[in-house]
């Protein structure tokens, strides 16, 4: 799992009753959710911008699946091809393709779209364009941005829990 703060990973771990094999974060020690920090088998902190392909390959090696949680970095295309990597995007790019990229929830709020949602997709070289594994949306009836953002976070955790439960329940993905 690649993460920004670890809060989403913590919520997923609680619901699944298991922890990730590795967490890689671009946050600094002490600013990452400590509940996750103390229970993960391997934790890596990286303050540098991870450009080299070998940097990504080193972390993904030996993992059955890599999940991205607010990573906010572009994973090189050949790494996406060589490993099974998934990303959840908090913008309904099926209905609103213009929400691909950074901060779709902020753009959705400003644009007053009639629905908001998330897509869980396979990571490929093109940003937020891989095959969609699942999609959830809801009517945009929110009074505040924080209310909408909280709903998107809840949707994303539920989507990850279902995906990972299904993924690890199949015989070939244990």
PDB file of C-alpha atoms in Angstrom:
ATOM      1  CA  UNK A   1       0.000   0.000   0.000  1.00  0.00           C
ATOM      2  CA  UNK A   2       1.323   3.405  -0.969  1.00  0.00           C
ATOM      3  CA  UNK A   3      -0.158   6.134   1.188  1.00  0.00           C
ATOM      4  CA  UNK A   4      -0.163   9.806   2.033  1.00  0.00           C
ATOM      5  CA  UNK A   5      -1.246   9.941   5.707  1.00  0.00           C
ATOM      6  CA  UNK A   6      -2.411   6.404   6.411  1.00  0.00           C
ATOM      7  CA  UNK A   7      -5.897   7.295   7.617  1.00  0.00           C
ATOM      8  CA  UNK A   8      -7.630   5.425   4.783  1.00  0.00           C
ATOM      9  CA  UNK A   9      -5.369   2.402   5.264  1.00  0.00           C
ATOM     10  CA  UNK A  10      -6.178   2.370   8.990  1.00  0.00           C
ATOM     11  CA  UNK A  11      -9.928   2.329   8.290  1.00  0.00           C
ATOM     12  CA  UNK A  12      -9.534  -0.434   5.698  1.00  0.00           C
ATOM     13  CA  UNK A  13      -7.378  -2.539   8.033  1.00  0.00           C
ATOM     14  CA  UNK A  14      -9.940  -2.264  10.838  1.00  0.00           C
ATOM     15  CA  UNK A  15     -12.739  -3.450   8.553  1.00  0.00           C
ATOM     16  CA  UNK A  16     -10.682  -6.275   7.003  1.00  0.00           C
ATOM     17  CA  UNK A  17      -9.081  -7.449  10.232  1.00  0.00           C
ATOM     18  CA  UNK A  18      -5.669  -7.659   8.576  1.00  0.00           C
ATOM     19  CA  UNK A  19      -2.722  -5.406   7.934  1.00  0.00           C
ATOM     20  CA  UNK A  20      -0.698  -4.675   4.809  1.00  0.00           C
ATOM     21  CA  UNK A  21       2.684  -6.264   4.131  1.00  0.00           C
ATOM     22  CA  UNK A  22       4.304  -2.913   3.344  1.00  0.00           C
ATOM     23  CA  UNK A  23       3.394   0.727   3.502  1.00  0.00           C
ATOM     24  CA  UNK A  24       5.329   3.307   1.542  1.00  0.00           C
ATOM     25  CA  UNK A  25       4.585   6.937   2.307  1.00  0.00           C
ATOM     26  CA  UNK A  26       5.909  10.301   1.209  1.00  0.00           C
ATOM     27  CA  UNK A  27       5.023  11.683   4.618  1.00  0.00           C
ATOM     28  CA  UNK A  28       7.574  11.981   7.418  1.00  0.00           C
ATOM     29  CA  UNK A  29       7.794   9.742  10.509  1.00  0.00           C
ATOM     30  CA  UNK A  30       5.551  11.091  13.243  1.00  0.00           C
ATOM     31  CA  UNK A  31       3.089  12.641  10.778  1.00  0.00           C
ATOM     32  CA  UNK A  32       1.812   9.303   9.536  1.00  0.00           C
ATOM     33  CA  UNK A  33      -1.137   7.707  11.350  1.00  0.00           C
ATOM     34  CA  UNK A  34       0.655   5.982  14.243  1.00  0.00           C
ATOM     35  CA  UNK A  35      -2.017   3.290  14.604  1.00  0.00           C
ATOM     36  CA  UNK A  36      -0.995   1.972  11.180  1.00  0.00           C
ATOM     37  CA  UNK A  37       2.697   2.671  11.776  1.00  0.00           C
ATOM     38  CA  UNK A  38       2.960   0.286  14.749  1.00  0.00           C
ATOM     39  CA  UNK A  39       1.183  -2.651  13.119  1.00  0.00           C
ATOM     40  CA  UNK A  40       2.680  -2.875   9.654  1.00  0.00           C
ATOM     41  CA  UNK A  41       5.453  -5.363   8.970  1.00  0.00           C
ATOM     42  CA  UNK A  42       7.509  -2.972   6.825  1.00  0.00           C
ATOM     43  CA  UNK A  43       7.261   0.797   6.676  1.00  0.00           C
ATOM     44  CA  UNK A  44       9.230   3.072   4.380  1.00  0.00           C
ATOM     45  CA  UNK A  45       9.332   6.857   4.470  1.00  0.00           C
ATOM     46  CA  UNK A  46      10.444   8.760   1.404  1.00  0.00           C
ATOM     47  CA  UNK A  47      10.800  12.526   1.330  1.00  0.00           C
ATOM     48  CA  UNK A  48      12.326  12.555  -2.146  1.00  0.00           C
ATOM     49  CA  UNK A  49      10.307  12.536  -5.314  1.00  0.00           C
ATOM     50  CA  UNK A  50      10.423   8.921  -6.497  1.00  0.00           C
ATOM     51  CA  UNK A  51      11.286   9.292 -10.168  1.00  0.00           C
ATOM     52  CA  UNK A  52      13.487   6.262 -10.921  1.00  0.00           C
ATOM     53  CA  UNK A  53      11.705   3.146 -12.101  1.00  0.00           C
ATOM     54  CA  UNK A  54      13.887   0.976  -9.851  1.00  0.00           C
ATOM     55  CA  UNK A  55      12.648   2.844  -6.792  1.00  0.00           C
ATOM     56  CA  UNK A  56       9.069   1.728  -7.491  1.00  0.00           C
ATOM     57  CA  UNK A  57      10.136  -1.746  -8.581  1.00  0.00           C
ATOM     58  CA  UNK A  58      12.019  -2.245  -5.292  1.00  0.00           C
ATOM     59  CA  UNK A  59       8.884  -1.638  -3.223  1.00  0.00           C
ATOM     60  CA  UNK A  60       6.478  -3.625  -5.408  1.00  0.00           C
ATOM     61  CA  UNK A  61       8.717  -6.694  -5.728  1.00  0.00           C
ATOM     62  CA  UNK A  62       7.188  -9.796  -4.153  1.00  0.00           C
ATOM     63  CA  UNK A  63       3.760  -8.289  -3.472  1.00  0.00           C
ATOM     64  CA  UNK A  64       0.636  -9.881  -4.971  1.00  0.00           C
ATOM     65  CA  UNK A  65      -1.080  -6.508  -5.347  1.00  0.00           C
ATOM     66  CA  UNK A  66      -0.199  -2.860  -4.768  1.00  0.00           C
ATOM     67  CA  UNK A  67      -2.863  -0.346  -3.755  1.00  0.00           C
ATOM     68  CA  UNK A  68      -2.519   3.428  -3.922  1.00  0.00           C
ATOM     69  CA  UNK A  69      -4.137   5.619  -1.236  1.00  0.00           C
ATOM     70  CA  UNK A  70      -3.619   9.325  -1.778  1.00  0.00           C
ATOM     71  CA  UNK A  71      -0.102   8.644  -3.101  1.00  0.00           C
ATOM     72  CA  UNK A  72      -0.178  11.803  -5.252  1.00  0.00           C
ATOM     73  CA  UNK A  73       2.736  10.601  -7.393  1.00  0.00           C
ATOM     74  CA  UNK A  74       2.770   9.201 -10.892  1.00  0.00           C
ATOM     75  CA  UNK A  75       3.828   5.558 -10.985  1.00  0.00           C
ATOM     76  CA  UNK A  76       5.911   4.906 -14.129  1.00  0.00           C
ATOM     77  CA  UNK A  77       4.055   3.079 -16.916  1.00  0.00           C
ATOM     78  CA  UNK A  78       6.358   0.060 -17.062  1.00  0.00           C
ATOM     79  CA  UNK A  79       5.854  -0.494 -13.311  1.00  0.00           C
ATOM     80  CA  UNK A  80       2.096  -0.427 -13.899  1.00  0.00           C
ATOM     81  CA  UNK A  81       2.561  -3.042 -16.622  1.00  0.00           C
ATOM     82  CA  UNK A  82       4.860  -5.274 -14.550  1.00  0.00           C
ATOM     83  CA  UNK A  83       2.804  -5.294 -11.340  1.00  0.00           C
ATOM     84  CA  UNK A  84      -0.836  -5.498 -10.354  1.00  0.00           C
ATOM     85  CA  UNK A  85      -1.511  -1.966  -9.106  1.00  0.00           C
ATOM     86  CA  UNK A  86      -4.871  -0.406  -8.258  1.00  0.00           C
ATOM     87  CA  UNK A  87      -5.893   3.161  -7.477  1.00  0.00           C
ATOM     88  CA  UNK A  88      -9.102   4.627  -6.141  1.00  0.00           C
ATOM     89  CA  UNK A  89      -9.951   7.994  -7.631  1.00  0.00           C
ATOM     90  CA  UNK A  90     -12.421  10.255  -5.763  1.00  0.00           C
ATOM     91  CA  UNK A  91     -13.985  11.536  -8.952  1.00  0.00           C
ATOM     92  CA  UNK A  92     -16.605   9.848 -11.108  1.00  0.00           C
ATOM     93  CA  UNK A  93     -14.556   9.835 -14.301  1.00  0.00           C
ATOM     94  CA  UNK A  94     -17.098   7.561 -15.996  1.00  0.00           C
ATOM     95  CA  UNK A  95     -19.749  10.289 -15.959  1.00  0.00           C
ATOM     96  CA  UNK A  96     -17.337  13.245 -15.790  1.00  0.00           C
ATOM     97  CA  UNK A  97     -14.039  12.440 -17.579  1.00  0.00           C
ATOM     98  CA  UNK A  98     -12.830  15.970 -16.871  1.00  0.00           C
ATOM     99  CA  UNK A  99     -12.389  14.943 -13.207  1.00  0.00           C
ATOM    100  CA  UNK A 100      -9.281  12.881 -13.976  1.00  0.00           C
ATOM    101  CA  UNK A 101      -6.185  14.075 -12.159  1.00  0.00           C
ATOM    102  CA  UNK A 102      -5.515  15.941  -8.939  1.00  0.00           C
ATOM    103  CA  UNK A 103      -8.223  17.074  -6.491  1.00  0.00           C
ATOM    104  CA  UNK A 104     -11.355  15.960  -8.352  1.00  0.00           C
ATOM    105  CA  UNK A 105     -13.500  16.382  -5.256  1.00  0.00           C
ATOM    106  CA  UNK A 106     -12.593  20.087  -5.085  1.00  0.00           C
ATOM    107  CA  UNK A 107     -13.398  20.518  -8.766  1.00  0.00           C
ATOM    108  CA  UNK A 108     -16.665  18.575  -8.390  1.00  0.00           C
ATOM    109  CA  UNK A 109     -17.702  20.821  -5.517  1.00  0.00           C
ATOM    110  CA  UNK A 110     -16.917  24.025  -7.408  1.00  0.00           C
ATOM    111  CA  UNK A 111     -18.625  22.736 -10.545  1.00  0.00           C
ATOM    112  CA  UNK A 112     -21.768  21.722  -8.692  1.00  0.00           C
ATOM    113  CA  UNK A 113     -22.095  18.385 -10.464  1.00  0.00           C
ATOM    114  CA  UNK A 114     -25.410  16.609  -9.851  1.00  0.00           C
ATOM    115  CA  UNK A 115     -23.616  13.445  -8.669  1.00  0.00           C
ATOM    116  CA  UNK A 116     -20.268  12.694  -7.021  1.00  0.00           C
ATOM    117  CA  UNK A 117     -18.512   9.373  -6.805  1.00  0.00           C
ATOM    118  CA  UNK A 118     -15.403   7.237  -6.881  1.00  0.00           C
ATOM    119  CA  UNK A 119     -13.858   4.735  -9.259  1.00  0.00           C
ATOM    120  CA  UNK A 120     -11.467   1.933  -8.351  1.00  0.00           C
ATOM    121  CA  UNK A 121      -9.307   1.178 -11.361  1.00  0.00           C
ATOM    122  CA  UNK A 122      -6.233  -0.677 -12.502  1.00  0.00           C
ATOM    123  CA  UNK A 123      -3.258   1.696 -12.671  1.00  0.00           C
ATOM    124  CA  UNK A 124      -1.834   2.179 -16.156  1.00  0.00           C
ATOM    125  CA  UNK A 125       0.518   4.701 -17.698  1.00  0.00           C
ATOM    126  CA  UNK A 126      -2.285   7.194 -18.376  1.00  0.00           C
ATOM    127  CA  UNK A 127      -3.509   8.897 -15.190  1.00  0.00           C
ATOM    128  CA  UNK A 128      -6.891   7.644 -13.902  1.00  0.00           C
ATOM    129  CA  UNK A 129      -7.601   5.771 -17.114  1.00  0.00           C
ATOM    130  CA  UNK A 130      -7.175   2.051 -16.336  1.00  0.00           C
ATOM    131  CA  UNK A 131      -9.904  -0.582 -16.450  1.00  0.00           C
ATOM    132  CA  UNK A 132     -12.516   0.212 -13.816  1.00  0.00           C
ATOM    133  CA  UNK A 133     -13.028  -2.492 -11.208  1.00  0.00           C
ATOM    134  CA  UNK A 134     -15.847  -0.727  -9.376  1.00  0.00           C
ATOM    135  CA  UNK A 135     -17.712   2.558  -9.344  1.00  0.00           C
ATOM    136  CA  UNK A 136     -19.944   4.135  -6.703  1.00  0.00           C
ATOM    137  CA  UNK A 137     -21.759   7.428  -6.833  1.00  0.00           C
ATOM    138  CA  UNK A 138     -24.362   9.387  -4.925  1.00  0.00           C
ATOM    139  CA  UNK A 139     -26.484  12.453  -5.540  1.00  0.00           C
ATOM    140  CA  UNK A 140     -24.671  15.672  -4.751  1.00  0.00           C
ATOM    141  CA  UNK A 141     -27.091  16.986  -2.125  1.00  0.00           C
ATOM    142  CA  UNK A 142     -24.412  18.157   0.286  1.00  0.00           C
ATOM    143  CA  UNK A 143     -24.492  21.487   2.079  1.00  0.00           C
ATOM    144  CA  UNK A 144     -20.734  21.701   2.639  1.00  0.00           C
ATOM    145  CA  UNK A 145     -17.562  20.513   0.962  1.00  0.00           C
ATOM    146  CA  UNK A 146     -16.552  18.615   4.129  1.00  0.00           C
ATOM    147  CA  UNK A 147     -19.835  16.702   4.096  1.00  0.00           C
ATOM    148  CA  UNK A 148     -19.301  15.711   0.453  1.00  0.00           C
ATOM    149  CA  UNK A 149     -15.636  14.834   1.032  1.00  0.00           C
ATOM    150  CA  UNK A 150     -16.556  12.680   4.033  1.00  0.00           C
ATOM    151  CA  UNK A 151     -19.078  10.750   1.932  1.00  0.00           C
ATOM    152  CA  UNK A 152     -16.471  10.161  -0.782  1.00  0.00           C
ATOM    153  CA  UNK A 153     -14.026   8.888   1.864  1.00  0.00           C
ATOM    154  CA  UNK A 154     -16.675   6.490   3.210  1.00  0.00           C
ATOM    155  CA  UNK A 155     -17.437   5.252  -0.307  1.00  0.00           C
ATOM    156  CA  UNK A 156     -13.740   4.719  -1.012  1.00  0.00           C
ATOM    157  CA  UNK A 157     -13.137   2.673   2.145  1.00  0.00           C
ATOM    158  CA  UNK A 158     -16.169   0.482   1.405  1.00  0.00           C
ATOM    159  CA  UNK A 159     -14.980  -0.026  -2.171  1.00  0.00           C
ATOM    160  CA  UNK A 160     -11.451  -0.979  -1.047  1.00  0.00           C
ATOM    161  CA  UNK A 161     -12.766  -3.399   1.578  1.00  0.00           C
ATOM    162  CA  UNK A 162     -14.960  -5.187  -0.968  1.00  0.00           C
ATOM    163  CA  UNK A 163     -12.203  -5.271  -3.581  1.00  0.00           C
ATOM    164  CA  UNK A 164      -9.525  -6.581  -1.198  1.00  0.00           C
ATOM    165  CA  UNK A 165     -11.900  -9.098   0.415  1.00  0.00           C
ATOM    166  CA  UNK A 166     -12.802 -10.458  -3.014  1.00  0.00           C
ATOM    167  CA  UNK A 167      -9.197 -10.341  -4.209  1.00  0.00           C
ATOM    168  CA  UNK A 168      -7.771 -12.330  -1.307  1.00  0.00           C
ATOM    169  CA  UNK A 169     -10.680 -14.790  -1.169  1.00  0.00           C
ATOM    170  CA  UNK A 170      -9.839 -16.223  -4.600  1.00  0.00           C
ATOM    171  CA  UNK A 171      -7.534 -19.244  -4.629  1.00  0.00           C
ATOM    172  CA  UNK A 172      -4.890 -17.714  -6.888  1.00  0.00           C
ATOM    173  CA  UNK A 173      -4.441 -14.500  -4.870  1.00  0.00           C
ATOM    174  CA  UNK A 174      -3.512 -15.683  -1.367  1.00  0.00           C
TER     175      UNK A 174
END
